C-alpha cells in the first residue's frame, strides 16, 4: 500500500468513526429538556448526569488509550460501540438521577470515549511519519465536527417528528456502524510488534507518564485544555436553554450546534495544516484569545437568530480545532509510542473542565434564572488559557519537525 493510500485510509476511517461518536455525544444536550419533562427530576439533576458524562468521557480516554496501546485500537472501538449503544437504549427507562448517571453519565460516555480522539489520533499517528501527523489530526478532528453538523439537526428533527425515545433508539442503531468503519484500523500482531519495536526507546509507560507529569509544557497544555472543556460542555449542554431564554424556537439551538460543527470542519483542517509550518502553542494562544473576544461581543449583541448563527460560526472555527495542535505538541514532546495514553490524560483534564461547565451551568440557571455569570467565567478562563500556552517549549517546525 502506498504512503498516500495508507494516509487517507487511516484518516477517513478514523474521521468517520469520530463523526458518529462525537455527533451523538455533542447532540445529547438536545435531550435535556425532554428528559426533564419526562422524568420530572429537574434541570440540575439532569445537568448533573450530563456533567458526569463529561467527566467519564474524559476518564475513559487515558484508560482506553492504555488498553489500545496493548490490544490495538480496533478491539477498543468495538467494546466502546457496544457500551454506547446499550447506554442510549437504556436511557428512556431510567426514572431516577442514579439511573440517568448510569446510562448517560457512565455507559454512553465511556462508549463514546472509546471511539474518540485519543484512540483514533493515536492509532493514526503511530502508523504515519512525523511530518504527516498534524495534517492527519486536523482531518480526523474535522470528522467529529462534521458529525456534529449532521447529527444535531437530524436528532432535533427526530425528536420533533417522532419523540425523544425514538430519537435515542435511532442514535443507538447508528452507533453500531462504527464497528464496520473501524475495520481499516485493524493491524496484524506481528506487524504491530515490529512497529512498536521500531518506535520504542526502551521506556515503559510508567516511566513515560512520570516524565510527562514533571514536564511544565505538558502541564500547561493540560491547564489550557481544562478551559476548552469547560467552554464546550457549557455550550453543548446549555445553548438550547440560552436560546429558549431569548424567546427563540428550539430549532435555533439545533441549527447553531450544526453551524458550530460545520465551521469547525474548516477550523480543524486549517489547524492541522498550520501546525506543519507554525508553532502550535501560538495557534492555541490565538484560538483561546478569540473565544474571549467572541463571547464578549455576543453578550453585547441583540439576541436574534442571526446573532446566534454568527456567534456559532465564529466559535466553530476554534471549537475542537484545539485538538490537532494539542495532540501535535504532545507528539513533539514525547513521540507517538504512548500518544493515545498521554493525549488521553490531556482529554481527562479537558473533561474535568467539561464537568464543571455542564454542572455549574445548571446551578447558575436555577439560582439566577439565566447564564450571565457563566458567560463571564467563560471569558476569564479563555483569557487564562491563552496565556498559559505561551511558556510551552516548542521548536519552530521549519527548524525541526521532531524535536521538542
PDB file of N, CA and C in Angstrom, residues 292-342:
ATOM      1  N   UNK A 292     -12.596  34.476  23.945  1.00  0.00           N
ATOM      2  CA  UNK A 292     -12.934  35.509  24.923  1.00  0.00           C
ATOM      3  C   UNK A 292     -13.550  36.726  24.235  1.00  0.00           C
ATOM      4  N   UNK A 293     -12.961  37.111  23.115  1.00  0.00           N
ATOM      5  CA  UNK A 293     -13.478  38.268  22.369  1.00  0.00           C
ATOM      6  C   UNK A 293     -14.862  37.964  21.792  1.00  0.00           C
ATOM      7  N   UNK A 294     -15.044  36.774  21.239  1.00  0.00           N
ATOM      8  CA  UNK A 294     -16.321  36.406  20.616  1.00  0.00           C
ATOM      9  C   UNK A 294     -17.459  36.401  21.635  1.00  0.00           C
ATOM     10  N   UNK A 295     -17.190  35.865  22.824  1.00  0.00           N
ATOM     11  CA  UNK A 295     -18.231  35.820  23.860  1.00  0.00           C
ATOM     12  C   UNK A 295     -18.581  37.218  24.332  1.00  0.00           C
ATOM     13  N   UNK A 296     -17.594  38.071  24.500  1.00  0.00           N
ATOM     14  CA  UNK A 296     -17.847  39.449  24.922  1.00  0.00           C
ATOM     15  C   UNK A 296     -18.733  40.175  23.909  1.00  0.00           C
ATOM     16  N   UNK A 297     -18.460  39.981  22.624  1.00  0.00           N
ATOM     17  CA  UNK A 297     -19.276  40.614  21.579  1.00  0.00           C
ATOM     18  C   UNK A 297     -20.697  40.062  21.588  1.00  0.00           C
ATOM     19  N   UNK A 298     -20.811  38.728  21.796  1.00  0.00           N
ATOM     20  CA  UNK A 298     -22.141  38.099  21.856  1.00  0.00           C
ATOM     21  C   UNK A 298     -22.982  38.712  22.979  1.00  0.00           C
ATOM     22  N   UNK A 299     -22.392  38.917  24.144  1.00  0.00           N
ATOM     23  CA  UNK A 299     -23.140  39.446  25.280  1.00  0.00           C
ATOM     24  C   UNK A 299     -23.673  40.855  25.006  1.00  0.00           C
ATOM     25  N   UNK A 300     -22.989  41.615  24.166  1.00  0.00           N
ATOM     26  CA  UNK A 300     -23.420  42.980  23.859  1.00  0.00           C
ATOM     27  C   UNK A 300     -24.383  43.037  22.677  1.00  0.00           C
ATOM     28  N   UNK A 301     -24.491  41.971  21.913  1.00  0.00           N
ATOM     29  CA  UNK A 301     -25.296  41.968  20.692  1.00  0.00           C
ATOM     30  C   UNK A 301     -26.760  41.667  20.994  1.00  0.00           C
ATOM     31  N   UNK A 302     -27.681  42.110  20.126  1.00  0.00           N
ATOM     32  CA  UNK A 302     -29.096  41.760  20.280  1.00  0.00           C
ATOM     33  C   UNK A 302     -29.267  40.256  20.064  1.00  0.00           C
ATOM     34  N   UNK A 303     -30.148  39.631  20.847  1.00  0.00           N
ATOM     35  CA  UNK A 303     -30.287  38.176  20.810  1.00  0.00           C
ATOM     36  C   UNK A 303     -31.321  37.772  19.753  1.00  0.00           C
ATOM     37  N   UNK A 304     -30.873  37.721  18.516  1.00  0.00           N
ATOM     38  CA  UNK A 304     -31.715  37.309  17.399  1.00  0.00           C
ATOM     39  C   UNK A 304     -31.188  35.991  16.831  1.00  0.00           C
ATOM     40  N   UNK A 305     -31.950  35.398  15.927  1.00  0.00           N
ATOM     41  CA  UNK A 305     -31.491  34.162  15.278  1.00  0.00           C
ATOM     42  C   UNK A 305     -30.164  34.392  14.568  1.00  0.00           C
ATOM     43  N   UNK A 306     -30.050  35.522  13.866  1.00  0.00           N
ATOM     44  CA  UNK A 306     -28.830  35.821  13.134  1.00  0.00           C
ATOM     45  C   UNK A 306     -27.635  35.940  14.079  1.00  0.00           C
ATOM     46  N   UNK A 307     -27.847  36.548  15.250  1.00  0.00           N
ATOM     47  CA  UNK A 307     -26.768  36.675  16.237  1.00  0.00           C
ATOM     48  C   UNK A 307     -26.257  35.303  16.654  1.00  0.00           C
ATOM     49  N   UNK A 308     -27.186  34.386  16.938  1.00  0.00           N
ATOM     50  CA  UNK A 308     -26.775  33.047  17.350  1.00  0.00           C
ATOM     51  C   UNK A 308     -26.017  32.334  16.233  1.00  0.00           C
ATOM     52  N   UNK A 309     -26.457  32.517  15.000  1.00  0.00           N
ATOM     53  CA  UNK A 309     -25.810  31.819  13.887  1.00  0.00           C
ATOM     54  C   UNK A 309     -24.400  32.375  13.620  1.00  0.00           C
ATOM     55  N   UNK A 310     -24.255  33.693  13.716  1.00  0.00           N
ATOM     56  CA  UNK A 310     -22.922  34.295  13.530  1.00  0.00           C
ATOM     57  C   UNK A 310     -22.001  33.893  14.680  1.00  0.00           C
ATOM     58  N   UNK A 311     -22.528  33.948  15.900  1.00  0.00           N
ATOM     59  CA  UNK A 311     -21.771  33.544  17.086  1.00  0.00           C
ATOM     60  C   UNK A 311     -21.302  32.096  16.953  1.00  0.00           C
ATOM     61  N   UNK A 312     -22.198  31.225  16.483  1.00  0.00           N
ATOM     62  CA  UNK A 312     -21.864  29.811  16.307  1.00  0.00           C
ATOM     63  C   UNK A 312     -20.778  29.623  15.258  1.00  0.00           C
ATOM     64  N   UNK A 313     -20.867  30.372  14.168  1.00  0.00           N
ATOM     65  CA  UNK A 313     -19.878  30.243  13.095  1.00  0.00           C
ATOM     66  C   UNK A 313     -18.487  30.662  13.570  1.00  0.00           C
ATOM     67  N   UNK A 314     -18.430  31.747  14.359  1.00  0.00           N
ATOM     68  CA  UNK A 314     -17.136  32.233  14.859  1.00  0.00           C
ATOM     69  C   UNK A 314     -16.552  31.263  15.879  1.00  0.00           C
ATOM     70  N   UNK A 315     -17.387  30.830  16.826  1.00  0.00           N
ATOM     71  CA  UNK A 315     -16.916  29.870  17.822  1.00  0.00           C
ATOM     72  C   UNK A 315     -16.479  28.565  17.166  1.00  0.00           C
ATOM     73  N   UNK A 316     -17.202  28.170  16.126  1.00  0.00           N
ATOM     74  CA  UNK A 316     -16.923  26.908  15.465  1.00  0.00           C
ATOM     75  C   UNK A 316     -15.536  26.817  14.872  1.00  0.00           C
ATOM     76  N   UNK A 317     -14.969  27.952  14.488  1.00  0.00           N
ATOM     77  CA  UNK A 317     -13.630  27.941  13.893  1.00  0.00           C
ATOM     78  C   UNK A 317     -12.582  27.397  14.866  1.00  0.00           C
ATOM     79  N   UNK A 318     -12.814  27.577  16.181  1.00  0.00           N
ATOM     80  CA  UNK A 318     -11.851  27.099  17.178  1.00  0.00           C
ATOM     81  C   UNK A 318     -12.410  25.983  18.053  1.00  0.00           C
ATOM     82  N   UNK A 319     -13.650  25.647  17.892  1.00  0.00           N
ATOM     83  CA  UNK A 319     -14.416  24.747  18.773  1.00  0.00           C
ATOM     84  C   UNK A 319     -13.585  23.557  19.264  1.00  0.00           C
ATOM     85  N   UNK A 320     -13.346  22.582  18.403  1.00  0.00           N
ATOM     86  CA  UNK A 320     -12.460  21.471  18.720  1.00  0.00           C
ATOM     87  C   UNK A 320     -11.212  21.502  17.845  1.00  0.00           C
ATOM     88  N   UNK A 321     -10.962  22.651  17.229  1.00  0.00           N
ATOM     89  CA  UNK A 321      -9.741  22.812  16.449  1.00  0.00           C
ATOM     90  C   UNK A 321      -8.527  22.899  17.362  1.00  0.00           C
ATOM     91  N   UNK A 322      -8.752  22.959  18.673  1.00  0.00           N
ATOM     92  CA  UNK A 322      -7.650  22.908  19.636  1.00  0.00           C
ATOM     93  C   UNK A 322      -7.032  21.514  19.707  1.00  0.00           C
ATOM     94  N   UNK A 323      -7.765  20.513  19.232  1.00  0.00           N
ATOM     95  CA  UNK A 323      -7.281  19.127  19.349  1.00  0.00           C
ATOM     96  C   UNK A 323      -6.024  18.861  18.517  1.00  0.00           C
ATOM     97  N   UNK A 324      -5.991  19.205  17.198  1.00  0.00           N
ATOM     98  CA  UNK A 324      -4.779  18.904  16.420  1.00  0.00           C
ATOM     99  C   UNK A 324      -3.500  19.526  16.990  1.00  0.00           C
ATOM    100  N   UNK A 325      -3.489  20.832  17.355  1.00  0.00           N
ATOM    101  CA  UNK A 325      -2.235  21.366  17.917  1.00  0.00           C
ATOM    102  C   UNK A 325      -1.895  20.791  19.287  1.00  0.00           C
ATOM    103  N   UNK A 326      -2.912  20.460  20.093  1.00  0.00           N
ATOM    104  CA  UNK A 326      -2.630  19.869  21.404  1.00  0.00           C
ATOM    105  C   UNK A 326      -2.028  18.481  21.249  1.00  0.00           C
ATOM    106  N   UNK A 327      -2.658  17.651  20.417  1.00  0.00           N
ATOM    107  CA  UNK A 327      -2.117  16.314  20.161  1.00  0.00           C
ATOM    108  C   UNK A 327      -0.751  16.411  19.482  1.00  0.00           C
ATOM    109  N   UNK A 328      -0.608  17.382  18.570  1.00  0.00           N
ATOM    110  CA  UNK A 328       0.660  17.557  17.871  1.00  0.00           C
ATOM    111  C   UNK A 328       1.785  17.936  18.809  1.00  0.00           C
ATOM    112  N   UNK A 329       1.503  18.809  19.767  1.00  0.00           N
ATOM    113  CA  UNK A 329       2.523  19.208  20.735  1.00  0.00           C
ATOM    114  C   UNK A 329       2.941  18.035  21.622  1.00  0.00           C
ATOM    115  N   UNK A 330       1.972  17.221  22.025  1.00  0.00           N
ATOM    116  CA  UNK A 330       2.301  16.054  22.844  1.00  0.00           C
ATOM    117  C   UNK A 330       3.170  15.091  22.049  1.00  0.00           C
ATOM    118  N   UNK A 331       2.850  14.907  20.770  1.00  0.00           N
ATOM    119  CA  UNK A 331       3.669  14.065  19.911  1.00  0.00           C
ATOM    120  C   UNK A 331       5.079  14.611  19.753  1.00  0.00           C
ATOM    121  N   UNK A 332       5.186  15.927  19.629  1.00  0.00           N
ATOM    122  CA  UNK A 332       6.510  16.561  19.528  1.00  0.00           C
ATOM    123  C   UNK A 332       7.329  16.358  20.798  1.00  0.00           C
ATOM    124  N   UNK A 333       6.676  16.503  21.935  1.00  0.00           N
ATOM    125  CA  UNK A 333       7.370  16.431  23.213  1.00  0.00           C
ATOM    126  C   UNK A 333       7.782  15.014  23.581  1.00  0.00           C
ATOM    127  N   UNK A 334       6.932  14.033  23.262  1.00  0.00           N
ATOM    128  CA  UNK A 334       7.157  12.680  23.782  1.00  0.00           C
ATOM    129  C   UNK A 334       7.143  11.569  22.732  1.00  0.00           C
ATOM    130  N   UNK A 335       6.884  11.902  21.458  1.00  0.00           N
ATOM    131  CA  UNK A 335       6.859  10.870  20.429  1.00  0.00           C
ATOM    132  C   UNK A 335       5.508  10.175  20.349  1.00  0.00           C
ATOM    133  N   UNK A 336       5.309   9.292  19.349  1.00  0.00           N
ATOM    134  CA  UNK A 336       3.991   8.698  19.094  1.00  0.00           C
ATOM    135  C   UNK A 336       3.685   7.426  19.891  1.00  0.00           C
ATOM    136  N   UNK A 337       4.722   6.817  20.536  1.00  0.00           N
ATOM    137  CA  UNK A 337       4.526   5.492  21.126  1.00  0.00           C
ATOM    138  C   UNK A 337       3.357   5.456  22.103  1.00  0.00           C
ATOM    139  N   UNK A 338       3.295   6.406  23.028  1.00  0.00           N
ATOM    140  CA  UNK A 338       2.231   6.427  24.032  1.00  0.00           C
ATOM    141  C   UNK A 338       1.320   7.641  23.848  1.00  0.00           C
ATOM    142  N   UNK A 339       1.171   8.076  22.616  1.00  0.00           N
ATOM    143  CA  UNK A 339       0.363   9.263  22.357  1.00  0.00           C
ATOM    144  C   UNK A 339      -1.086   9.066  22.791  1.00  0.00           C
ATOM    145  N   UNK A 340      -1.649   7.868  22.544  1.00  0.00           N
ATOM    146  CA  UNK A 340      -3.043   7.616  22.928  1.00  0.00           C
ATOM    147  C   UNK A 340      -3.240   7.815  24.427  1.00  0.00           C
ATOM    148  N   UNK A 341      -2.274   7.357  25.217  1.00  0.00           N
ATOM    149  CA  UNK A 341      -2.388   7.493  26.668  1.00  0.00           C
ATOM    150  C   UNK A 341      -2.139   8.922  27.125  1.00  0.00           C
ATOM    151  N   UNK A 342      -1.070   9.547  26.629  1.00  0.00           N
ATOM    152  CA  UNK A 342      -0.726  10.905  27.064  1.00  0.00           C
ATOM    153  C   UNK A 342      -1.768  11.924  26.621  1.00  0.00           C
TER     154      UNK A 342
END
